[in-house]
Tab-separated table of C-alpha atoms and ligand atoms in Angstrom:
chain	number	residue	atom	x	y	z
A	1	MET	CA	-19.804	13.916	-14.364
A	2	ASN	CA	-22.243	12.228	-12.022
A	3	PHE	CA	-21.671	12.257	-8.260
A	4	GLU	CA	-24.643	10.020	-7.466
A	5	LEU	CA	-24.267	6.374	-6.538
A	6	THR	CA	-26.283	4.008	-8.721
A	7	LEU	CA	-29.165	2.109	-7.142
A	8	THR	CA	-27.024	-1.048	-7.005
A	9	GLN	CA	-24.211	0.847	-5.314
A	10	GLN	CA	-26.639	2.337	-2.802
A	11	GLU	CA	-27.937	-1.168	-2.017
A	12	ILE	CA	-24.396	-2.498	-1.508
A	13	GLN	CA	-23.638	0.446	0.772
A	14	GLN	CA	-26.811	-0.149	2.810
A	15	THR	CA	-26.223	-3.910	3.084
A	16	THR	CA	-22.645	-3.370	4.243
A	17	ARG	CA	-23.673	-0.631	6.674
A	18	ARG	CA	-26.285	-2.928	8.220
A	19	PHE	CA	-23.816	-5.805	8.484
A	20	ALA	CA	-21.133	-3.499	9.911
A	21	GLN	CA	-23.425	-1.891	12.478
A	22	GLU	CA	-25.310	-5.037	13.505
A	23	GLU	CA	-22.689	-7.787	13.297
A	24	VAL	CA	-19.233	-6.195	13.362
A	25	ALA	CA	-19.488	-3.096	15.580
A	26	PRO	CA	-20.923	-4.904	18.647
A	27	LEU	CA	-17.823	-7.153	18.754
A	28	ALA	CA	-15.161	-4.548	17.998
A	29	ARG	CA	-14.302	-3.522	21.551
A	30	GLU	CA	-14.298	-7.095	22.870
A	31	THR	CA	-12.105	-8.490	20.061
A	32	ASP	CA	-9.761	-5.490	20.348
A	33	GLU	CA	-9.316	-6.373	24.025
A	34	SER	CA	-9.032	-10.147	23.548
A	35	GLY	CA	-6.887	-9.993	20.390
A	36	GLU	CA	-9.055	-12.757	18.873
A	37	PHE	CA	-10.103	-12.280	15.256
A	38	PRO	CA	-13.910	-12.776	14.883
A	39	ILE	CA	-13.432	-15.594	12.404
A	40	HIS	CA	-17.147	-16.422	12.052
A	41	LEU	CA	-17.502	-13.116	10.156
A	42	VAL	CA	-15.394	-14.491	7.301
A	43	LYS	CA	-18.115	-16.893	6.121
A	44	ARG	CA	-20.720	-14.146	6.587
A	45	MET	CA	-18.688	-11.828	4.360
A	46	GLY	CA	-18.498	-14.677	1.851
A	47	GLU	CA	-22.308	-15.062	1.894
A	48	LEU	CA	-22.699	-11.320	1.378
A	49	GLY	CA	-20.375	-11.426	-1.626
A	50	PHE	CA	-17.710	-9.166	-0.099
A	51	LEU	CA	-14.745	-11.540	-0.211
A	52	ALA	CA	-14.491	-11.623	-4.008
A	53	ALA	CA	-16.367	-8.400	-4.663
A	54	THR	CA	-14.877	-7.437	-8.029
A	55	ILE	CA	-14.073	-10.936	-9.256
A	56	ASP	CA	-16.013	-12.495	-12.094
A	57	PRO	CA	-18.936	-14.773	-11.122
A	58	THR	CA	-17.283	-17.565	-13.185
A	59	TYR	CA	-14.842	-17.885	-10.273
A	60	GLY	CA	-17.404	-17.398	-7.513
A	61	GLY	CA	-17.038	-13.613	-7.405
A	62	SER	CA	-19.725	-10.947	-7.215
A	63	GLY	CA	-18.686	-9.054	-10.354
A	64	MET	CA	-19.030	-5.694	-8.593
A	65	HIS	CA	-17.487	-2.422	-9.713
A	66	TYR	CA	-14.413	-1.177	-7.891
A	67	LEU	CA	-16.483	1.693	-6.505
A	68	SER	CA	-18.744	-0.846	-4.790
A	69	TYR	CA	-15.661	-2.492	-3.316
A	70	THR	CA	-14.565	0.866	-1.872
A	71	LEU	CA	-18.039	1.351	-0.373
A	72	ILE	CA	-17.696	-2.010	1.393
A	73	SER	CA	-14.212	-1.109	2.664
A	74	GLU	CA	-15.403	2.290	3.871
A	75	GLU	CA	-18.364	0.877	5.817
A	76	LEU	CA	-16.231	-1.835	7.439
A	77	GLY	CA	-13.446	0.668	8.172
A	78	ARG	CA	-15.997	2.839	9.918
A	79	VAL	CA	-16.495	0.216	12.619
A	80	ASP	CA	-13.473	-2.107	12.742
A	81	SER	CA	-10.130	-1.801	10.927
A	82	SER	CA	-9.124	-5.359	11.828
A	83	VAL	CA	-12.103	-6.756	9.903
A	84	ARG	CA	-11.574	-4.285	7.041
A	85	GLY	CA	-7.865	-5.184	7.025
A	86	PHE	CA	-8.745	-8.879	6.774
A	87	LEU	CA	-10.759	-8.111	3.647
A	88	ALA	CA	-8.034	-5.940	2.079
A	89	VAL	CA	-5.484	-8.746	2.370
A	90	HIS	CA	-7.755	-11.670	1.557
A	91	GLY	CA	-9.785	-10.002	-1.175
A	92	SER	CA	-7.375	-7.555	-2.801
A	93	LEU	CA	-3.831	-8.699	-2.163
A	94	VAL	CA	-4.501	-12.402	-2.584
A	95	SER	CA	-7.673	-13.088	-4.612
A	96	LEU	CA	-7.328	-10.196	-7.065
A	97	CYS	CA	-3.705	-11.093	-7.630
A	98	ILE	CA	-4.594	-14.706	-8.462
A	99	ASN	CA	-7.374	-13.343	-10.672
A	100	ASP	CA	-4.958	-11.054	-12.551
A	101	TRP	CA	-1.931	-13.330	-12.816
A	102	GLY	CA	-3.184	-16.882	-12.351
A	103	THR	CA	-3.492	-19.609	-14.960
A	104	GLU	CA	-7.012	-20.843	-15.691
A	105	GLU	CA	-6.303	-23.865	-13.505
A	106	GLN	CA	-5.070	-21.741	-10.583
A	107	LYS	CA	-8.096	-19.466	-10.834
A	108	GLN	CA	-10.527	-22.373	-10.845
A	109	HIS	CA	-8.754	-24.087	-7.993
A	110	TYR	CA	-8.341	-21.144	-5.604
A	111	LEU	CA	-10.799	-18.335	-6.341
A	112	PRO	CA	-14.158	-20.031	-5.585
A	113	LYS	CA	-12.956	-21.281	-2.168
A	114	LEU	CA	-11.472	-17.867	-1.347
A	115	ALA	CA	-14.780	-16.262	-2.402
A	116	THR	CA	-16.808	-18.282	0.110
A	117	GLY	CA	-14.258	-17.976	2.905
A	118	ASP	CA	-13.690	-21.757	2.959
A	119	TRP	CA	-10.068	-20.789	2.427
A	120	ILE	CA	-8.396	-17.687	3.858
A	121	GLY	CA	-5.508	-15.940	2.137
A	122	CYS	CA	-2.409	-14.093	3.347
A	123	TYR	CA	0.247	-12.086	1.491
A	124	CYS	CA	3.874	-12.694	2.478
A	125	LEU	CA	6.145	-9.904	1.261
A	126	THR	CA	7.723	-8.077	4.233
A	127	GLU	CA	10.887	-9.485	5.831
A	128	PRO	CA	12.997	-8.453	8.822
A	129	ASN	CA	15.529	-6.749	6.499
A	130	ALA	CA	13.229	-5.868	3.597
A	131	GLY	CA	10.207	-3.650	4.264
A	132	SER	CA	9.836	-0.555	2.089
A	133	ASP	CA	12.688	-1.910	-0.031
A	134	ALA	CA	10.905	-5.163	-0.856
A	135	ALA	CA	13.245	-5.869	-3.800
A	136	SER	CA	16.070	-6.504	-1.340
A	137	MET	CA	14.270	-9.561	0.068
A	138	GLU	CA	16.440	-12.375	1.371
A	139	SER	CA	14.008	-15.289	0.944
A	140	THR	CA	15.221	-17.590	-1.781
A	141	ALA	CA	13.609	-20.013	-4.222
A	142	ARG	CA	16.023	-22.685	-5.467
A	143	GLU	CA	15.063	-24.619	-8.600
A	144	GLU	CA	15.296	-28.361	-8.108
A	145	ASP	CA	13.900	-30.846	-10.653
A	146	GLU	CA	10.256	-29.916	-11.200
A	147	ALA	CA	10.056	-27.922	-7.973
A	148	TYR	CA	11.203	-24.800	-6.136
A	149	VAL	CA	12.632	-25.051	-2.641
A	150	ILE	CA	11.907	-21.932	-0.589
A	151	ASN	CA	13.856	-20.724	2.444
A	152	GLY	CA	13.369	-17.468	4.308
A	153	GLU	CA	11.435	-15.442	6.804
A	154	LYS	CA	8.463	-13.050	6.646
A	155	ILE	CA	7.065	-10.732	9.306
A	156	TRP	CA	3.865	-8.804	10.009
A	157	ILE	CA	1.797	-11.135	7.837
A	158	THR	CA	-1.874	-10.236	8.304
A	159	ASN	CA	-4.176	-13.306	8.461
A	160	GLY	CA	-0.968	-15.360	8.788
A	161	GLY	CA	-2.214	-17.421	11.717
A	162	ILE	CA	-5.571	-18.289	10.120
A	163	ALA	CA	-4.665	-18.545	6.422
A	164	ASP	CA	-5.016	-21.667	4.285
A	165	VAL	CA	-3.299	-20.143	1.267
A	166	ALA	CA	-0.246	-17.869	1.213
A	167	LEU	CA	1.080	-15.717	-1.605
A	168	VAL	CA	4.812	-16.037	-1.062
A	169	PHE	CA	7.516	-13.900	-2.650
A	170	ALA	CA	11.084	-15.224	-2.873
A	171	SER	CA	14.086	-14.605	-5.084
A	172	ARG	CA	15.665	-17.134	-7.410
A	173	ASP	CA	18.598	-14.740	-8.030
A	174	ARG	CA	19.236	-12.030	-5.414
A	175	GLU	CA	21.820	-10.284	-7.640
A	176	LYS	CA	19.000	-9.396	-10.017
A	177	ARG	CA	17.040	-7.656	-7.228
A	178	HIS	CA	13.409	-7.136	-8.342
A	179	LYS	CA	13.951	-9.070	-11.584
A	180	GLY	CA	14.897	-12.176	-9.613
A	181	ILE	CA	11.707	-12.320	-7.543
A	182	CYS	CA	9.072	-15.027	-8.069
A	183	ALA	CA	5.554	-15.260	-6.668
A	184	PHE	CA	4.138	-18.589	-5.451
A	185	ILE	CA	0.723	-19.738	-4.271
A	186	VAL	CA	1.409	-21.989	-1.303
A	187	PRO	CA	-1.061	-23.996	0.819
A	188	THR	CA	-0.121	-23.259	4.429
A	189	ASN	CA	-0.042	-26.980	5.287
A	190	THR	CA	2.970	-27.452	2.988
A	191	PRO	CA	5.838	-29.090	4.928
A	192	GLY	CA	8.420	-26.422	5.850
A	193	PHE	CA	5.819	-23.643	6.350
A	194	HIS	CA	5.939	-22.503	9.990
A	195	ARG	CA	4.016	-19.663	11.598
A	196	GLU	CA	3.765	-18.044	14.981
A	197	PRO	CA	2.170	-14.850	16.278
A	198	MET	CA	4.247	-11.660	16.032
A	199	PRO	CA	5.950	-10.877	19.327
A	200	GLY	CA	4.691	-7.874	21.310
A	201	LYS	CA	1.282	-6.259	21.565
A	202	GLU	CA	0.298	-4.120	18.581
A	203	LEU	CA	-0.718	-0.471	18.863
A	204	GLY	CA	-3.885	-1.092	16.827
A	205	HIS	CA	-5.529	-3.751	14.650
A	206	ARG	CA	-5.373	-5.806	17.801
A	207	SER	CA	-7.745	-8.521	16.693
A	208	SER	CA	-5.894	-9.066	13.397
A	209	SER	CA	-3.792	-12.203	13.164
A	210	HIS	CA	-0.247	-10.947	12.469
A	211	SER	CA	2.345	-13.657	11.958
A	212	HIS	CA	6.025	-14.313	11.765
A	213	ILE	CA	6.399	-16.973	9.083
A	214	THR	CA	9.449	-19.053	8.222
A	215	PHE	CA	10.061	-21.307	5.236
A	216	ASN	CA	12.444	-24.120	5.889
A	217	GLU	CA	13.323	-26.150	2.768
A	218	MET	CA	9.679	-25.699	1.725
A	219	ARG	CA	9.238	-27.569	-1.563
A	220	VAL	CA	6.519	-26.398	-3.944
A	221	PRO	CA	5.793	-27.698	-7.462
A	222	LYS	CA	6.505	-25.439	-10.463
A	223	GLU	CA	2.726	-25.099	-10.951
A	224	ALA	CA	2.716	-23.037	-7.737
A	225	LEU	CA	4.359	-20.146	-9.604
A	226	LEU	CA	2.045	-17.152	-10.030
A	227	GLY	CA	3.107	-15.349	-13.182
A	228	GLN	CA	6.398	-16.110	-14.894
A	229	PRO	CA	9.691	-16.710	-13.039
A	230	GLY	CA	11.142	-13.254	-12.308
A	231	GLU	CA	7.746	-11.539	-12.554
A	232	GLY	CA	7.085	-11.738	-8.806
A	233	PHE	CA	7.904	-8.110	-8.087
A	234	LYS	CA	5.373	-6.968	-10.704
A	235	VAL	CA	2.826	-9.322	-9.124
A	236	ALA	CA	3.540	-7.876	-5.674
A	237	MET	CA	3.264	-4.261	-6.849
A	238	SER	CA	0.055	-4.889	-8.797
A	239	ALA	CA	-1.444	-6.370	-5.644
A	240	LEU	CA	-0.518	-3.229	-3.720
A	241	ASP	CA	-2.182	-1.106	-6.386
A	242	HIS	CA	-5.447	-2.916	-5.605
A	243	GLY	CA	-4.828	-3.077	-1.874
A	244	ARG	CA	-4.055	0.632	-1.438
A	245	LEU	CA	-7.491	1.516	-2.785
A	246	GLY	CA	-9.146	-0.571	-0.061
A	247	VAL	CA	-6.864	0.895	2.604
A	248	ALA	CA	-7.695	4.428	1.427
A	249	ALA	CA	-11.410	3.631	1.537
A	250	GLY	CA	-10.988	2.148	5.027
A	251	ALA	CA	-9.312	5.385	6.094
A	252	VAL	CA	-12.302	7.362	4.814
A	253	GLY	CA	-14.428	5.099	7.027
A	254	ILE	CA	-12.288	5.891	10.076
A	255	ALA	CA	-12.380	9.642	9.336
A	256	GLN	CA	-16.166	9.532	8.897
A	257	ALA	CA	-16.569	7.595	12.158
A	258	CYS	CA	-14.417	10.175	13.985
A	259	LEU	CA	-16.498	12.968	12.513
A	260	ASP	CA	-19.797	11.270	13.437
A	261	ALA	CA	-18.605	10.608	16.995
A	262	SER	CA	-17.339	14.197	17.364
A	263	VAL	CA	-20.576	15.751	16.101
A	264	ASP	CA	-22.610	13.550	18.403
A	265	PHE	CA	-20.419	14.393	21.394
A	266	ALA	CA	-20.302	18.127	20.551
A	267	ARG	CA	-24.111	18.203	20.579
A	268	ARG	CA	-24.469	16.382	23.899
A	269	ARG	CA	-21.575	17.588	26.039
A	270	ARG	CA	-22.160	20.875	27.869
A	271	GLN	CA	-19.532	23.090	29.517
A	272	PHE	CA	-19.665	26.747	30.550
A	273	GLY	CA	-23.449	26.526	30.285
A	274	GLN	CA	-23.603	25.598	26.592
A	275	ARG	CA	-23.015	22.733	24.144
A	276	ILE	CA	-19.310	22.404	23.358
A	277	GLY	CA	-20.402	22.344	19.685
A	278	ASP	CA	-21.324	26.030	20.091
A	279	PHE	CA	-17.701	27.012	20.787
A	280	GLN	CA	-16.047	28.296	17.616
A	281	MET	CA	-12.854	26.323	18.176
A	282	VAL	CA	-14.818	23.061	18.305
A	283	GLN	CA	-16.785	24.141	15.234
A	284	ALA	CA	-13.549	24.839	13.336
A	285	THR	CA	-12.291	21.361	14.222
A	286	ILE	CA	-15.487	19.765	12.964
A	287	ALA	CA	-15.464	21.902	9.809
A	288	ASP	CA	-11.874	20.837	9.024
A	289	MET	CA	-12.762	17.174	9.589
A	290	THR	CA	-15.782	17.526	7.297
A	291	ALA	CA	-13.652	19.037	4.518
A	292	ASP	CA	-11.042	16.296	4.940
A	293	VAL	CA	-13.640	13.508	4.780
A	294	GLU	CA	-15.238	14.938	1.636
A	295	ALA	CA	-11.902	15.424	-0.121
A	296	ALA	CA	-10.594	11.982	0.846
A	297	ARG	CA	-13.780	10.274	-0.294
A	298	LEU	CA	-13.694	11.980	-3.684
A	299	LEU	CA	-10.061	10.934	-4.223
A	300	VAL	CA	-10.956	7.333	-3.366
A	301	TYR	CA	-13.990	7.332	-5.666
A	302	LYS	CA	-11.941	8.809	-8.494
A	303	ALA	CA	-9.220	6.161	-8.149
A	304	ALA	CA	-11.934	3.466	-8.095
A	305	TRP	CA	-13.560	4.922	-11.196
A	306	MET	CA	-10.208	4.943	-13.002
A	307	LYS	CA	-9.544	1.334	-12.049
A	308	GLU	CA	-13.006	0.357	-13.257
A	309	ASN	CA	-12.262	2.005	-16.585
A	310	GLY	CA	-8.955	0.206	-17.007
A	311	LEU	CA	-6.843	3.378	-16.635
A	312	PRO	CA	-3.414	3.336	-14.934
A	313	THR	CA	-4.035	4.038	-11.250
A	314	THR	CA	-0.685	3.760	-9.475
A	315	ARG	CA	-0.443	7.527	-8.891
A	316	HIS	CA	-4.123	7.940	-8.056
A	317	THR	CA	-4.328	5.090	-5.564
A	318	ALA	CA	-1.142	6.412	-3.905
A	319	VAL	CA	-2.647	9.929	-3.734
A	320	ALA	CA	-5.895	8.506	-2.309
A	321	LYS	CA	-4.052	6.394	0.275
A	322	LEU	CA	-1.712	9.204	1.280
A	323	PHE	CA	-4.409	11.832	1.644
A	324	ALA	CA	-7.110	9.616	3.182
A	325	THR	CA	-4.843	8.020	5.795
A	326	GLU	CA	-3.326	11.385	6.792
A	327	ALA	CA	-6.810	12.960	6.912
A	328	ALA	CA	-8.089	10.110	9.077
A	329	ALA	CA	-5.065	10.435	11.384
A	330	ARG	CA	-5.853	14.144	11.810
A	331	ALA	CA	-9.524	13.330	12.409
A	332	ALA	CA	-8.718	10.658	15.014
A	333	ASN	CA	-6.258	12.958	16.765
A	334	GLU	CA	-8.853	15.741	16.993
A	335	ALA	CA	-11.703	13.379	17.894
A	336	VAL	CA	-9.839	12.089	20.954
A	337	LEU	CA	-9.084	15.649	22.064
A	338	LEU	CA	-12.641	16.776	21.465
A	339	HIS	CA	-13.945	13.956	23.688
A	340	GLY	CA	-11.720	15.205	26.521
A	341	GLY	CA	-10.896	12.555	29.138
A	342	ARG	CA	-13.546	10.227	27.710
A	343	GLY	CA	-11.634	10.047	24.420
A	344	TYR	CA	-8.682	8.600	26.311
A	345	SER	CA	-10.584	5.457	27.287
A	346	ASN	CA	-11.879	2.561	25.211
A	347	GLU	CA	-15.313	3.358	26.591
A	348	TYR	CA	-15.560	5.423	23.377
A	349	PRO	CA	-14.406	3.977	19.995
A	350	VAL	CA	-12.367	7.070	19.041
A	351	GLU	CA	-9.574	5.709	21.248
A	352	ARG	CA	-9.372	2.601	19.015
A	353	PHE	CA	-9.582	4.657	15.808
A	354	TYR	CA	-6.641	6.746	17.051
A	355	ARG	CA	-4.548	3.570	17.491
A	356	ASP	CA	-5.734	1.751	14.352
A	357	ILE	CA	-5.111	4.592	11.903
A	358	LYS	CA	-1.356	4.423	12.445
A	359	GLY	CA	-1.348	0.993	10.818
A	360	LEU	CA	-3.028	2.301	7.670
A	361	GLN	CA	-0.280	4.941	7.359
A	362	ILE	CA	2.344	2.181	7.505
A	363	TYR	CA	1.212	-0.945	5.636
A	364	GLU	CA	1.048	-1.324	1.864
A	365	GLY	CA	3.707	1.410	1.726
A	366	THR	CA	4.166	4.103	4.367
A	367	SER	CA	3.096	7.704	3.726
A	368	TYR	CA	6.716	8.460	2.791
A	369	ILE	CA	6.687	5.689	0.212
A	370	GLN	CA	3.362	6.944	-1.236
A	371	ARG	CA	5.013	10.363	-1.680
A	372	ILE	CA	7.895	8.704	-3.532
A	373	VAL	CA	5.475	6.807	-5.801
A	374	ILE	CA	3.522	9.996	-6.557
A	375	ALA	CA	6.572	12.211	-7.130
A	376	ARG	CA	8.255	9.653	-9.410
A	377	ASP	CA	5.142	9.512	-11.530
A	378	VAL	CA	4.708	13.293	-11.639
A	379	ILE	CA	8.351	14.277	-12.196
A	380	GLY	CA	9.374	11.188	-14.139
A	381	ARG	CA	12.775	9.498	-13.949
A	382	GLU	CA	15.799	11.195	-15.448
A	383	GLU	CA	16.932	9.517	-18.652
A	384	LYS	CA	20.538	8.340	-18.305
B	401	LIG	C1	-0.617	-3.749	10.984
B	401	LIG	C2	0.325	-4.182	9.917
B	401	LIG	C3	-0.054	-5.144	9.004
B	401	LIG	C4	0.835	-5.559	8.002
B	401	LIG	N1	0.461	-6.567	7.137
B	401	LIG	C5	1.349	-7.021	6.208
B	401	LIG	C6	1.022	-8.123	5.350
B	401	LIG	O1	-0.090	-8.678	5.386
B	401	LIG	N2	1.958	-8.571	4.468
B	401	LIG	C7	3.200	-7.985	4.375
B	401	LIG	O2	3.985	-8.438	3.551
B	401	LIG	N3	3.552	-6.942	5.188
B	401	LIG	C8	2.655	-6.450	6.100
B	401	LIG	N4	3.001	-5.404	6.925
B	401	LIG	C9	4.330	-4.829	6.827
B	401	LIG	C10	4.340	-3.436	6.223
B	401	LIG	O3	3.973	-3.481	4.863
B	401	LIG	C11	5.706	-2.808	6.462
B	401	LIG	O4	5.825	-2.609	7.864
B	401	LIG	C12	5.898	-1.515	5.719
B	401	LIG	O5	5.970	-1.723	4.336
B	401	LIG	C13	7.165	-0.766	6.168
B	401	LIG	O6	8.267	-1.623	6.183
B	401	LIG	P1	9.203	-1.706	7.507
B	401	LIG	O7	8.325	-1.943	8.672
B	401	LIG	O8	10.284	-2.666	7.265
B	401	LIG	O9	9.793	-0.251	7.652
B	401	LIG	P2	11.090	0.321	6.875
B	401	LIG	O10	10.998	0.030	5.424
B	401	LIG	O11	12.314	-0.117	7.601
B	401	LIG	O12	10.882	1.879	7.074
B	401	LIG	C14	11.222	2.545	8.276
B	401	LIG	C15	10.985	4.038	8.026
B	401	LIG	O13	11.860	4.476	6.974
B	401	LIG	C16	11.087	5.104	5.956
B	401	LIG	N5	11.692	4.870	4.647
B	401	LIG	C17	12.100	3.700	4.112
B	401	LIG	N6	12.564	3.906	2.873
B	401	LIG	C18	12.461	5.233	2.603
B	401	LIG	C19	12.760	6.079	1.500
B	401	LIG	N7	13.261	5.570	0.359
B	401	LIG	N8	12.528	7.409	1.612
B	401	LIG	C20	11.998	7.925	2.750
B	401	LIG	N9	11.661	7.184	3.827
B	401	LIG	C21	11.891	5.859	3.752
B	401	LIG	C22	9.705	4.459	6.052
B	401	LIG	O14	8.712	5.303	5.485
B	401	LIG	C23	9.555	4.304	7.548
B	401	LIG	O15	9.084	5.500	8.102
B	401	LIG	C24	2.115	-4.967	7.917
B	401	LIG	C25	2.492	-3.973	8.837
B	401	LIG	C26	1.621	-3.585	9.827
B	401	LIG	C27	2.053	-2.527	10.820
């Protein structure tokens, strides 16, 4: 067992850290306040090879290992979850899914443009009445001649307002539940595709573009199918397997940022004539955060290593996401407290981390759902 990053991995980590610190972090507070996604960063991430990190160079990808992808997600998560969330959806949920399930023609058509950021992707699974229970989706795909006609509604779609390409899930036979679901690759300028911002102001991820999308008699050719008819649920779940790894790595980034900010503050802030970092209660908090960060990072690296080696990772990515997001939520909670009144204001980034982390516990399967995924795998289903 080797716990050292390779030279290439160290370089990727350094490049991402520089980009994150120099180009992403300075904008994070402003974009959080304005709610505007810093779209110019998309092309920059394309130039740096982040957008199609693990995809083969034949399709414009960087051919990186999954561990390198987690390093990128961690460094971006450390400064801005909206930018890291963009990457998770665009790179993992959309591009990797096309890479895994697409025909040669689909891969050649979509992947290179997604890799450069010329096209942006979004992933349309969640509906008003189908969230955790995605198989109960109400969107339908009706077969008509050589086409499918899609009707339905999706909510909370990250990148929805800026996407050029949407992965859309709809059922051709709702009685069959998950076996009736089909996946489609749909250009967002297809007639019948309508999008608008989600109502309300989000708790966190405030610069992300979250959309409410409706499909009204949206006709797509049969070639738009990703995978076979009825395989859409498998496509959706495989995407989440990839996506959860990036979310877990992003959570490690948030936890590390909370730890860094807390250590820095504990060294500088003085009360009762000494540094607050010299009080044992503050030390215990920082020690717990340190242990959490280390443990979460190792779980993420292990899941990445397993993915790289072609091993089944559903349980391990769920464990990594569950533990890392809960650890980061604890870290953010403590970091705000440790900063006292200052932690309650967006003058310090811990306030944003505290809000953003809630999203990571919810999307791509809530913490409850991760527990279900893990327990089902560990206990197994009863044979009937
Ligand atoms: C910031 C953000 C970005 C998102 N981006 C996307 C996106 O790009 N694409 C997309 O398709 N969706 C996206 N989503 C939607 C997200 O995936 C869903 O919100 C999530 O899966 C939960 O679904 P729901 O909101 O309908 O909650 P529900 O499924 O209604 O769950 C409500 C509560 O019930 C619990 N629950 C449900 N079932 C069970 C069970 N069997 N056992 C125990 N507890 C259970 C849940 O854990 C939760 O606490 C995003 C959400 C957010 C907040």
